[in-house]
Amino acid sequence: MIRDYDVIVIGAGHAGCEAACAAARLGSTTLLVTIDMNKVAQMSCNPAVGGIAKGQIVREIDALGGMMGIVTDRSTIQFRMLNRSKGPAMWSPRAQADRMRYSVEWRRILENTPNLYLWQDSVNELVLDNGVVVGVKTALGVEFGAKSVILTAGTFLNGLMHVGRAQVQGGRVAEPASHGLTEQLINLGFTSGRMKTGTPVRIDGRSIDYSQATVQEGEHDFHHFSFLPDVHTELRQRNCWIVYTNAEAHDVLRASLNDSPLYNGQIQSVGPRYCPSIETKIVTFADRDSHQLFIEPEGEETHEMYLNGFSSSLPWEAQLGALQKIPALRHVQIYRPGYAIEYDFFDPTQLEHTLETKLVKRLFFAGQVNGTTGYEEAAGQGLLAGINAHRQVHDLPPVTLARDEAYIGVLIDDLVTKGVDEPYRMFTSRAEHRILLRQDDADMRLTPLGRKLGLVDDRRYELMQRKSQQIDEIIDFAKSFSVKPESVNAYLEEHEISPLRQGVKLYDLILRPQLGLLVLAQLLPELSSVLDRIEEERRDEIIEAAEIKIKYSGYIEREKLVADRISRLDSVVLRGKLDYANLTQISIEARQKLERIDPETVGQASRIPGISPSDINILLLLLGR
């Protein structure tokens, strides 16, 4: 055995990087084992971070003291805020990143984090002692000791790639698969399954006729991922482009379905419902003669383009032939075809909310091995697994996030309580308290916790406190300042807004959907003076946050009451209190699911599919509630 570590992380994808970095920064000696040190945090599919609900997760990671938001901001080549036409609970930041810069930046952070060490190798066996993990063995025959191990193997566990009828073992194109761990874990009693994901063709931007495409420009305002004001990109910003498939392209694809691994029986595992392949689209939506595709640059300087929406495992000839039927891609050259990949995952109901496995102590799972899809979902899990692995090693109480505290809390609770029957992707609709989980206030929600844990430094915490103070100053002023009709009526009438008949508090005026703080500051010198006191580099961010809190205050307060009421069930401990097998008062389905999942609280039990409200009432009665 070369050396003992506090925490060993297997795999340097997005989950592994966050896990290793968190554990090491908290003070645990940490070893990160990866097959290829030159591909840490590789963006295997789309070179983008964020999106619907995913962007909120990245903001939460940053607020807790994780690194994904910082790395993304430093490698961004286009930024947009999605869902602007909807309320702020739905706003979701998204960035195109330079794929190579993203990985290089993560590598720089990992190599310069105290207590963190790297080893290039493949782990093929866990070392156990009486049901407790105590180390790992690698393909090179090296054994490392550990007080805790985090498995973040992504798509590498028995990974198998498909292009048409061709099959190649691997966790990613040109990278070997990992063998041995799945078989060992199954022998230990773990339930495993197979999932499938895919990636599109990569095309040469020089062969695109951009006159036949619609440009999609980025935004250049104050929004970005990290709450640190001095973290930003210095890379040249690039446009994306929109094109559409057509009936001719669909005919080419349809003619090759017999060679599609998805339809000839070659692939039998479950793929992501919300990111279907192009062949799935033409079969499922047979009545449609076009589908939208996004041409997205892979980096600041490269000509390599990612064709978002054209994920495929069809033969390369069919992929190329279909693309050549699209006017903008008539003369397209491709770098490589799209492919599908199958890999092993483990039923996440075998985990505690800390992401520690129930069957093996001190062993944690994070990322796609838990049945999720997406860099952001993986990174959020990795961060919590790294925190909890460290805390367990040092005999500290575990950390979990509630569903009304963070999207990361929703994600982990969904996995552990409900399990997965397809690759799990986060959506705003999965969060019943999404008005409380906005992207604009992730720092207000989670930075105090990050500070308590030890991941948030003095500067970040002081910035959060100053932001909170300035938001409160704006709101307090709005509640106390009276606006006279003559100050604003001319503007209101000009813009066909109902004029004031008498003086009102500024707060009530801001509640009108057509009015905001910046507009009213042009009419009210007193308000302008208050806003001018905010430091310039964070002025727009703070004004936006204050305005959202004012305009949506009624919804926010109501949702807090609902969340508080629901959270009471999460305080009622259930585990170890009842013998489910002999509970004849509840349904057989409920007994079986309660036995299998063994929920920690009544609240968790209430979220298990198949557990009815009447079952919960009976559990409460039996517990004397």
XYZ file of C-alpha atoms in Angstrom, residues 44 155-177 194-199 261 266-267 312-313 336-343:
43
model
C -18.142 14.643 -23.008
C -20.244 6.424 -18.157
C -17.067 4.356 -17.740
C -18.401 1.309 -15.836
C -18.476 -1.350 -18.569
C -19.022 1.429 -21.103
C -19.937 0.315 -24.629
C -20.182 2.755 -27.571
C -22.341 2.261 -30.666
C -22.110 3.746 -34.190
C -24.506 1.800 -36.359
C -23.714 -1.877 -35.956
C -20.144 -1.117 -34.871
C -19.457 -1.471 -31.135
C -16.393 -0.277 -29.227
C -15.739 -0.659 -25.518
C -15.015 2.657 -23.827
C -16.235 5.273 -21.383
C -15.841 8.031 -23.936
C -14.525 8.137 -27.505
C -10.842 7.086 -27.506
C -10.913 6.300 -23.750
C -11.084 2.788 -22.215
C -13.968 1.509 -20.130
C -27.802 -0.234 -17.719
C -28.523 3.208 -19.115
C -27.807 4.843 -22.437
C -26.864 8.317 -23.489
C -25.648 9.776 -26.749
C -23.816 12.632 -28.387
C -28.773 0.206 -32.416
C -28.544 -3.871 -30.192
C -29.301 -1.353 -27.399
C -27.417 9.820 -33.052
C -26.055 6.287 -33.091
C -16.508 12.470 -36.131
C -20.008 10.972 -36.108
C -22.336 10.915 -33.146
C -22.488 7.779 -31.027
C -24.494 6.185 -28.235
C -22.949 4.771 -25.089
C -24.314 2.233 -22.627
C -22.986 2.097 -19.073
